[in-house]
Coordinates of C-alpha atoms in Angstrom, one line a residue:
X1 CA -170.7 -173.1 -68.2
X2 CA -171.2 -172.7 -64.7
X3 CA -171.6 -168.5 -65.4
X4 CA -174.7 -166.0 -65.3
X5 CA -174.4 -164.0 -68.3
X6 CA -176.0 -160.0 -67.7
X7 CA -175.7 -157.7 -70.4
X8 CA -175.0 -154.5 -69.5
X9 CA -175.3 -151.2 -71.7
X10 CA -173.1 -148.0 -70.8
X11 CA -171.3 -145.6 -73.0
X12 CA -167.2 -145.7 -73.4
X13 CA -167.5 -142.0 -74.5
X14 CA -165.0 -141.4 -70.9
X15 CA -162.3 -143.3 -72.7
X16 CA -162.7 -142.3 -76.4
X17 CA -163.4 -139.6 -78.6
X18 CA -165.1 -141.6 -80.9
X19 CA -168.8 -141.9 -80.6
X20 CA -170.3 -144.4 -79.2
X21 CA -172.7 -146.4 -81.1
X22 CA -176.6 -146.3 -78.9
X23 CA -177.2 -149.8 -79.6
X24 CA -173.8 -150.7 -78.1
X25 CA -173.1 -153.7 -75.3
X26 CA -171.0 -155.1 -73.6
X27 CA -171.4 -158.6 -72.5
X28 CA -170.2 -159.3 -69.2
X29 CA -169.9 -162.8 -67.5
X30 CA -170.3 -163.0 -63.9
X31 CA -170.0 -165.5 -62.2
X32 CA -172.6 -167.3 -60.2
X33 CA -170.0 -169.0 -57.7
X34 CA -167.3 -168.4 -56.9
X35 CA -164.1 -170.4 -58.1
X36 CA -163.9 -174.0 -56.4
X37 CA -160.4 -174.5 -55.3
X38 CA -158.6 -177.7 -56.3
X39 CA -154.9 -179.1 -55.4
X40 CA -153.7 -181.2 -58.1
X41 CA -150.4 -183.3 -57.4
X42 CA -147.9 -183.5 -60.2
X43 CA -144.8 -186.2 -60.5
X44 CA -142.6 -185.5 -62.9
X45 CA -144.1 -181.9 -63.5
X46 CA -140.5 -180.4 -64.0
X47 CA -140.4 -182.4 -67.2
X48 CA -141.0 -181.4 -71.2
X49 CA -144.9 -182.3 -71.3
X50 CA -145.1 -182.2 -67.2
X51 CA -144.3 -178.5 -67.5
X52 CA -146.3 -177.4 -69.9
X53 CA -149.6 -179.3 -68.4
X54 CA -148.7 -176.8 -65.9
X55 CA -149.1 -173.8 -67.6
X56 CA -152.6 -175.0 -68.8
X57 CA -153.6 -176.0 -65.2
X58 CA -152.8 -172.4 -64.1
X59 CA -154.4 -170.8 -66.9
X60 CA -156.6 -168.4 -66.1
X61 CA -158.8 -169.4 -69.4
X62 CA -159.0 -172.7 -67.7
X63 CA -160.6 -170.8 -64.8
X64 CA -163.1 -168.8 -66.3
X65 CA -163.9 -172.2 -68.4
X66 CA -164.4 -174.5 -65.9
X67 CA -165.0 -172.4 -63.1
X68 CA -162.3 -174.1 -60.8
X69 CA -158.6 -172.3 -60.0
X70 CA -156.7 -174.9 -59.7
X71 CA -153.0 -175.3 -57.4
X72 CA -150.0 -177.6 -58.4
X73 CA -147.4 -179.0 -56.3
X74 CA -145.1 -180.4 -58.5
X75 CA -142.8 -183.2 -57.8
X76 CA -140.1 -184.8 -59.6
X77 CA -136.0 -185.3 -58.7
X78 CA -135.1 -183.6 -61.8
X79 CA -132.6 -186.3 -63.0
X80 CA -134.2 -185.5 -66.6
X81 CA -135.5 -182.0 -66.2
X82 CA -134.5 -178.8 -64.5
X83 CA -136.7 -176.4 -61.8
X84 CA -136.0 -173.4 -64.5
X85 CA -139.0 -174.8 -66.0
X86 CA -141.1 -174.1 -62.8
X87 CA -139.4 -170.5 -63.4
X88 CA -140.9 -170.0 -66.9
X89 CA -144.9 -171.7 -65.8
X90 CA -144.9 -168.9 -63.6
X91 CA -143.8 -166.1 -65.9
X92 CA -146.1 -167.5 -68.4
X93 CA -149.0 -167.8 -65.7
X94 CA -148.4 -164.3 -64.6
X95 CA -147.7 -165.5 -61.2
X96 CA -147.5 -162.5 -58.7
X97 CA -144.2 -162.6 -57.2
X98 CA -142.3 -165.7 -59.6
X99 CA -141.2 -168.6 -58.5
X100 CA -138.5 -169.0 -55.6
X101 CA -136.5 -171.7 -54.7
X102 CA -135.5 -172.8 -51.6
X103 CA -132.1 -172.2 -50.4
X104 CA -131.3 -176.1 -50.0
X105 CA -132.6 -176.4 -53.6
X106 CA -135.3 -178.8 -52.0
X107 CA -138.4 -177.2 -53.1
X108 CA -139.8 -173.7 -54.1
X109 CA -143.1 -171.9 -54.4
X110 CA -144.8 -168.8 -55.6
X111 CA -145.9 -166.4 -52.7
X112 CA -149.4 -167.5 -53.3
X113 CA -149.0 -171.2 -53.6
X114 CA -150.1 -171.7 -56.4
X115 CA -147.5 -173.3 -57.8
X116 CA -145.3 -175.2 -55.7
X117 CA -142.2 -177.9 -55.7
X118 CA -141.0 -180.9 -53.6
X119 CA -137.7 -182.4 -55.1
X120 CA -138.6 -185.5 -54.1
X121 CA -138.2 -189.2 -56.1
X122 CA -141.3 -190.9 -56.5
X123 CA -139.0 -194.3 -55.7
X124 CA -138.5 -193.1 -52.1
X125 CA -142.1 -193.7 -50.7
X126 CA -140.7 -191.6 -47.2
X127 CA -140.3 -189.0 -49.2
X128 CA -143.2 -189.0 -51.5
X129 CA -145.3 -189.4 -48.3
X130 CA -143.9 -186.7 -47.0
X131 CA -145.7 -184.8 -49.3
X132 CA -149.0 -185.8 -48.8
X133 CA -148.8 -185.6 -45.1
X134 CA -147.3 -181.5 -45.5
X135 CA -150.7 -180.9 -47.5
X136 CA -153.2 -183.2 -45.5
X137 CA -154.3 -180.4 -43.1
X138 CA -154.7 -178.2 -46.5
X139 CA -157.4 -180.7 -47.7
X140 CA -154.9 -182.4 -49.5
X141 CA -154.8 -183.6 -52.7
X142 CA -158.2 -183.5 -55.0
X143 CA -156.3 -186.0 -57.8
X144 CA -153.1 -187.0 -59.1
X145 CA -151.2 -186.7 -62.9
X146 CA -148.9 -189.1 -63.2
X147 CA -145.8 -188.3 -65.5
X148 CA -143.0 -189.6 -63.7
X149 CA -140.5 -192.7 -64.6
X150 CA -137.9 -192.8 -67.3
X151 CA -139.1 -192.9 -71.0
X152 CA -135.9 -193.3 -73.3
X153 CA -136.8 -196.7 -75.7
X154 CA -133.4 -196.9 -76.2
X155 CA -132.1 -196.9 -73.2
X156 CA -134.6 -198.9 -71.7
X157 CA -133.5 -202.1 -74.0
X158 CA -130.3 -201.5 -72.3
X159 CA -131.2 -201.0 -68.3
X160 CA -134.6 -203.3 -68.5
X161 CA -134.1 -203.3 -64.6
X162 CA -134.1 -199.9 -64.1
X163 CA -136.9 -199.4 -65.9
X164 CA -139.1 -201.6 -64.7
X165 CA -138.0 -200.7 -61.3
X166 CA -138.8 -196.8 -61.5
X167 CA -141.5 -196.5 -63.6
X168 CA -143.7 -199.4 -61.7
X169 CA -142.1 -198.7 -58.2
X170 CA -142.8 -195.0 -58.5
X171 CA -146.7 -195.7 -59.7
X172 CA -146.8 -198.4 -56.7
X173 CA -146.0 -195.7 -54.1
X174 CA -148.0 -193.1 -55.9
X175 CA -151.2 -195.1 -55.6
X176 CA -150.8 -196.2 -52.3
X177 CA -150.6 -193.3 -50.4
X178 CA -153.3 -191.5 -53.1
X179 CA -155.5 -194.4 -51.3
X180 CA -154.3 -193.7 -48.2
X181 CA -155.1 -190.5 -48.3
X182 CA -158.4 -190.5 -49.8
X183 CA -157.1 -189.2 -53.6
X184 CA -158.7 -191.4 -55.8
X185 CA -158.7 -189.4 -58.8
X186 CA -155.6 -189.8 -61.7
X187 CA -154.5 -189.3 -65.2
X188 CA -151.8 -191.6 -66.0
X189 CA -149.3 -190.4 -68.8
X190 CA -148.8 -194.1 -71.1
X191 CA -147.9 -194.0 -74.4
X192 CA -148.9 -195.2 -78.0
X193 CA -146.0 -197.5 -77.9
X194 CA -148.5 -200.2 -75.8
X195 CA -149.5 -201.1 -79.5
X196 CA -146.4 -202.4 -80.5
X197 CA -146.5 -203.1 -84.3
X198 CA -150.2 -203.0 -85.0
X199 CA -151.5 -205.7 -87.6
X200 CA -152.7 -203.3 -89.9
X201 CA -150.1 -200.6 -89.9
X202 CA -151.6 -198.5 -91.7
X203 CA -155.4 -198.5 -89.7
X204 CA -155.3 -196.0 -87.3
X205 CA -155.1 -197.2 -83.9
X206 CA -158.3 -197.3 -81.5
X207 CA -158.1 -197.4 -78.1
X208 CA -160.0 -200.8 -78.6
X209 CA -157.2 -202.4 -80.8
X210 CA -155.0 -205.5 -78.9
X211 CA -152.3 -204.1 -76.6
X212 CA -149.1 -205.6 -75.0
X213 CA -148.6 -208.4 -77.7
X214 CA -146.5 -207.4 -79.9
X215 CA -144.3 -204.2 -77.9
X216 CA -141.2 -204.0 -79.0
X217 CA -139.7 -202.5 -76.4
X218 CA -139.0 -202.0 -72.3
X219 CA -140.4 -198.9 -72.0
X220 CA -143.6 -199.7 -73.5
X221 CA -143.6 -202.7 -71.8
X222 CA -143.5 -200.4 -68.3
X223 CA -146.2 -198.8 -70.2
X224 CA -148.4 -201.3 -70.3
X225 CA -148.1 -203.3 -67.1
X226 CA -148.9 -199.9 -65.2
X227 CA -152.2 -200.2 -67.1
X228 CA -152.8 -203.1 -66.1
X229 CA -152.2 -202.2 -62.8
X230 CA -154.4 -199.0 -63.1
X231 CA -157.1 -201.4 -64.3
X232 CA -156.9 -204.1 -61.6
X233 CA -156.8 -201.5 -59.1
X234 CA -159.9 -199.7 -60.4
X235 CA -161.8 -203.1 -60.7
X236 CA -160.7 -204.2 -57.0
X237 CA -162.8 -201.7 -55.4
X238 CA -166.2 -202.2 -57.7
X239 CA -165.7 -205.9 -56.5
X240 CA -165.1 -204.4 -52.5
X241 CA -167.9 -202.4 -52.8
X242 CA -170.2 -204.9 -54.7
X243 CA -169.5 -207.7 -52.1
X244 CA -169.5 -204.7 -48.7
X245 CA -166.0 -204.3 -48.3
X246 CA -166.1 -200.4 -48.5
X247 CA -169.2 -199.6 -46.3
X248 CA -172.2 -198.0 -47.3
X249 CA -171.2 -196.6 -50.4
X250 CA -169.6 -193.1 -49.0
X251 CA -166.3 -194.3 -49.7
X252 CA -165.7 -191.6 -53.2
X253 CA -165.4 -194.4 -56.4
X254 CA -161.7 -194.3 -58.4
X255 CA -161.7 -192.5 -61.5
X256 CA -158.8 -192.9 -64.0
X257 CA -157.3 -192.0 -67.1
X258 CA -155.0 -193.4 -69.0
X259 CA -153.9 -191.6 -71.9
X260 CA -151.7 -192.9 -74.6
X261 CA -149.7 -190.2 -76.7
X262 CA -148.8 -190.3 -79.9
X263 CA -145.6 -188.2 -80.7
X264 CA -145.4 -184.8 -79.0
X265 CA -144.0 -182.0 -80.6
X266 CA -143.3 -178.2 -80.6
X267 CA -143.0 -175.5 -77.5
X268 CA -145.1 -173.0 -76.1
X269 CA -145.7 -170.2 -78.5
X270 CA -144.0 -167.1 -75.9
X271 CA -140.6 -169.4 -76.9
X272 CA -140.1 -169.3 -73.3
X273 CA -140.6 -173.2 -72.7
X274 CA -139.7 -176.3 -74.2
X275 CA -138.2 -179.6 -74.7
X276 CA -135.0 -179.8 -73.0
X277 CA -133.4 -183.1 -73.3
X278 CA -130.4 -184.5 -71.5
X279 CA -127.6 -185.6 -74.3
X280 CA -128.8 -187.0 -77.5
X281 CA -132.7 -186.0 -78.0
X282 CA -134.4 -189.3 -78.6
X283 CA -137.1 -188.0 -80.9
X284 CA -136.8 -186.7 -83.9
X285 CA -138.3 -182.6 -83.6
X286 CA -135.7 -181.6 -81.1
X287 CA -133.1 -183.4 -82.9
X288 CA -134.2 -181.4 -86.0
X289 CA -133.8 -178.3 -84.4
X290 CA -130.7 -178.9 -82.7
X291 CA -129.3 -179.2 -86.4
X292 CA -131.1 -175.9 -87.3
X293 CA -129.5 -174.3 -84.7
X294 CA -125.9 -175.3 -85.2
X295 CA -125.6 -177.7 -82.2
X296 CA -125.7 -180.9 -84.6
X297 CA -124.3 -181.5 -88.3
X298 CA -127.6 -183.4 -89.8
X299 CA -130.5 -185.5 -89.2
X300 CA -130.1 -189.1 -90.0
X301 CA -133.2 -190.8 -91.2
X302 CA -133.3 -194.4 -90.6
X303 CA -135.0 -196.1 -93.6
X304 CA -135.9 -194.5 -96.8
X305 CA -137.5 -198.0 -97.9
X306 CA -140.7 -198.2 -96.0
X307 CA -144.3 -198.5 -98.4
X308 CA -145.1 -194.7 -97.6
X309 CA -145.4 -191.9 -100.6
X310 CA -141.7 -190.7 -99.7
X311 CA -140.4 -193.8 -98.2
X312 CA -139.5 -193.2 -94.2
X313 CA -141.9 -193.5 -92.1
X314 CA -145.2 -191.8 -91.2
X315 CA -146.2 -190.9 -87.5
X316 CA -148.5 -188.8 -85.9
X317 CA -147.3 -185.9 -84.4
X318 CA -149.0 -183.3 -81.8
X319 CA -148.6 -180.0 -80.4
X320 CA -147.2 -180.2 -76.9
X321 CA -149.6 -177.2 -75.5
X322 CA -153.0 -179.6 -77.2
X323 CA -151.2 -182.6 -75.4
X324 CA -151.3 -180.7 -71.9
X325 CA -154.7 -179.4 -72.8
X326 CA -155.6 -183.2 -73.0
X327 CA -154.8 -183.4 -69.3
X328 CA -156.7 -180.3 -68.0
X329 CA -159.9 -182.4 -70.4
X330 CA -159.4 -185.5 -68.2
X331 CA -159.2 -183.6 -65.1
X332 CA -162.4 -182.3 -66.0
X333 CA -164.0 -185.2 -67.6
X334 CA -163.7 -187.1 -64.1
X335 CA -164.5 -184.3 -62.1
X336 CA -168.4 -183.9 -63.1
X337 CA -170.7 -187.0 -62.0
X338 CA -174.2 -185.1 -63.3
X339 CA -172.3 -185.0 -66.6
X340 CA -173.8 -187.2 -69.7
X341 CA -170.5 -187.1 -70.8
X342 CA -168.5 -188.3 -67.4
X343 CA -165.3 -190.3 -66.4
X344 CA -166.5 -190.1 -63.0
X345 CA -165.8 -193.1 -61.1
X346 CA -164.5 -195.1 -64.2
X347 CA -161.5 -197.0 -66.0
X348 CA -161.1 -194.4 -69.0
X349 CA -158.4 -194.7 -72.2
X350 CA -158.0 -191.9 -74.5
X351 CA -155.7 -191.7 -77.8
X352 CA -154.0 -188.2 -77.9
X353 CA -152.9 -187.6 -81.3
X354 CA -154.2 -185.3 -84.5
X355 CA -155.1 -188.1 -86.5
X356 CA -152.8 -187.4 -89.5
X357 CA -149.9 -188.9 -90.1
X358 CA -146.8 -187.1 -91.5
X359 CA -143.3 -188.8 -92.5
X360 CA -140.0 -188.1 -91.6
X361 CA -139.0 -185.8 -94.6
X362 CA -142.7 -184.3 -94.1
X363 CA -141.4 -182.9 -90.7
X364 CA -137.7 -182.5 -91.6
X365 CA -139.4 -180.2 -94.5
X366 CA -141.9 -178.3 -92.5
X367 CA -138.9 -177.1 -90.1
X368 CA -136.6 -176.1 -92.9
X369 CA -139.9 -174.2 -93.9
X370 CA -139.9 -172.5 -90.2
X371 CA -135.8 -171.8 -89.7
X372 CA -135.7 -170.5 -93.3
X373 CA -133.4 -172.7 -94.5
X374 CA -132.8 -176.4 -95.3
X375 CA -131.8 -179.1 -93.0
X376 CA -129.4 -181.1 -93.6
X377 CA -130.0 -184.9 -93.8
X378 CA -128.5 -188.2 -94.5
X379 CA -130.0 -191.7 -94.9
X380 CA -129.2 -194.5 -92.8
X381 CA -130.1 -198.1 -92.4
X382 CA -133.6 -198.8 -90.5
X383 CA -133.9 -199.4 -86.7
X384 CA -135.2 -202.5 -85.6
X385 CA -138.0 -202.6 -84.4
X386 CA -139.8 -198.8 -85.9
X387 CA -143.3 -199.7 -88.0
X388 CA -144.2 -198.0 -90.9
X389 CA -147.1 -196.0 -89.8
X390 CA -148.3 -195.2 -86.4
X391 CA -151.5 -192.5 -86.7
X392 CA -154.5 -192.2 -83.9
X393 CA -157.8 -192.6 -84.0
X394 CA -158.6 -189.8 -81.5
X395 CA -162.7 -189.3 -82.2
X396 CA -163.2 -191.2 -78.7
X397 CA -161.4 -188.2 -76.7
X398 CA -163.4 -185.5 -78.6
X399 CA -166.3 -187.6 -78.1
X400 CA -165.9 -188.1 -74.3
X401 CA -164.2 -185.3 -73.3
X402 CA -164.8 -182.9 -75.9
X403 CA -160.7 -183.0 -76.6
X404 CA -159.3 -182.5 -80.1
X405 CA -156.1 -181.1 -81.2
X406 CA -156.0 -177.4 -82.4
X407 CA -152.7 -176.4 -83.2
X408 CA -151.2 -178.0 -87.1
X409 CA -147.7 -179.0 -88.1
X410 CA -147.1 -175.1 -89.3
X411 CA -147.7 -174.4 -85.0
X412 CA -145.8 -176.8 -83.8
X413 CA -142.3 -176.0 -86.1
X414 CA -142.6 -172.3 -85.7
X415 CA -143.1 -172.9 -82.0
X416 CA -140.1 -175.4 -81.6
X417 CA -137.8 -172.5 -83.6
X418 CA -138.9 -169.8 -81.3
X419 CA -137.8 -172.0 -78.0
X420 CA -134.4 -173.0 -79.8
X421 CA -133.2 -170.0 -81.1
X422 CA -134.3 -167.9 -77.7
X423 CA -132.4 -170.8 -75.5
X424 CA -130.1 -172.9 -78.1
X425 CA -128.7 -174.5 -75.3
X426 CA -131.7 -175.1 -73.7
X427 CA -132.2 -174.3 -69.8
X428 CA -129.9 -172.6 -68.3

């Protein structure tokens, strides 16, 4: 992939006593090119998922895979996340020198910019243009992922406004300066809850199945519309260029993503990262391991009725680190056009999930299993609006992009203990 491979035989006998094999080589990859340099603009970067998309971006695996180093500037106004993240990506990435932040608290980068921050609210299009104007003369921005907006369903039945306000006012802004500025390239962050209750709940859900019908929900709703959006935005210019409105055909097509996660889980392995969330965690794992960890008295599960083997219900839950893995696949997938396998210059949906469902007590289970203990658990009444299953199909995104999750439910508990009980109260 993009490397010459020249085998080269020498002896180690300089660094060992032992003897070396004559037959012995070494394999040695060098590369044909040399790195190509990409910018990739992150909203909401600062965030649980945001954060660790980050560390795979800056991967040096990535590099050697894909044969691009890629940069990150990162922004998000951290009013559900904290810049400590930004601190930990760059331990993790082995960044030389850290991370710094500015003395106004405004922004902060490593010494070689490869990771860099903009507080900045994707609502204030000054500010957000700011941005792209401070990188233009670097060649600005090769594409955009799009994590930004607020994303408690809760809360979102509460402050319907709000939400539609910052999550489709912040994508608005986002896409017109990217056009402005000659970034047409995005993954968008949606979610599995564009479903709503599926008609079969217990099919597993195809990127194909009927969407925005039946959501139960504001923030799925956001979801959805910014789909739509994405998708009329895309379609706009084939029709432009179809009928001459873009010139001869130099103009560089859009390509987006959209991918719809199922239910993220775990933290990164070094426990170093993880979910963080402000107040009450609105998903179930880091509610769980707040329990483990002392900071709650039990989990409450709401429903023990539902037509599953145990009774609560069954969802399908992935590894944070394959979820930000997912995004590095897109970026790549629309990067290539010679590829047969290409999101180049197309409208592209992807299910992230494992595929296998697992209930409530499945996960409750599995983490009393990691901790070394049980964890404690009442029953309560159901929640309107939860379904009884909610599982992926994700064989398209392994099919496209060549994308499947690696990590199983063992990973993702053992990983979500190690980030609790090395920061119980979470960032500092």
């Amino acid at each position: 992939r993009g490397y010459d491979t020249k085998l080269i035989k020498y002896s180690i006998s300089n660094y060992s006593d032992t003897p070396t094999p004559s037959n012995m080589i070494i394999s040695c990859h060098w590369p044909d090119t040399p790195a190509a340099q990409k910018r990739i603009l992150v909203t909401g970067g600062c965030g649980y998922i945001g954060s660790h998309t980050l560390v795979s971006l800056l991967d040096p695996n990535t590099t050697s895979e894909t044969n691009i180093q890629y940069s990150v500037v990162v922004v998000d106004n951290l009013a559900n996340s904290s810049y400590e993240s930004l601190r930990r990506v760059a331990d993790i990435s082995n960044l030389d020198g850290g991370f710094a932040m500015n003395a106004d608290g405004t922004g902060g980068q490593d010494p070689n910019g490869r990771l860099v921050f903009r507080k900045v609210d994707c609502c204030d299009e000054p500010a957000l243009r700011a941005v792209f104007e401070e990188f233009a003369p670097q060649g600005g921005f090769d594409a955009a992922v799009h994590f930004a907006g607020l994303k408690a369903v809760g809360e979102s039945k509460l402050i319907p406004l709000k939400y539609y306000q910052v999550n489709i006012g912040a994508t608005w802004n986002l896409l017109n300066l990217m056009e402005e500025h000659g970034c047409r390239s995005i993954v968008f962050s949606s979610s599995a809850t564009v479903y709503g209750v599926a008609k079969d709940e217990k099919a597993k859900l195809k990127e194909t199945d009927e969407v925005g019908v039946t959501i139960t929900n504001c923030y799925g709703r956001t979801k959805y519309m910014i789909e739509q959006i994405l998708g009329d935005f895309h379609g706009s210019h084939a029709l432009l260029r179809e009928g001459g409105g873009e010139g001869d055909g130099a103009t560089k097509d859009w390509s987006v993503t959209i991918l719809r996660y199922f239910n993220p889980a775990g933290a990164h392995f070094s426990g170093k990262m993880g979910e963080d969330p402000n107040g009450t965690p609105n998903n179930l794992m880091p509610f769980v391991a707040q329990v483990a960890v002392g900071r709650r008295p039990h989990v409450t599960i709401f429903g023990n009725d539902y037509d599953t083997p145990d009774g609560t219900g069954i969802r399908d839950y992935l590894h944070v680190m394959d979820l930000a893995d997912g995004h590095v696949a897109a970026l790549k997938y629309m990067d290539n056009p010679n590829n047969n396998k290409s999101g180049n210059g197309k409208l592209n949906v992807f299910n992230l999930g494992t595929g296998t469902g697992y209930s409530v007590i499945d996960m409750i289970d599995a983490m009393g299993k990691a901790v070394g203990k049980p964890i404690p658990h009442v029953v309560g009444p159901r929640r309107p609006g939860d379904v009884t299953v909610y599982v992926a199909d994700a064989s398209l995104a392994k099919e496209e992009m060549g994308w499947e999750a690696k990590k199983n439910l063992e990973d993702m508990c053992s990983d979500l203990w190690s980030w609790q009980t090395k920061n119980p109260n979470g960032y500092p």
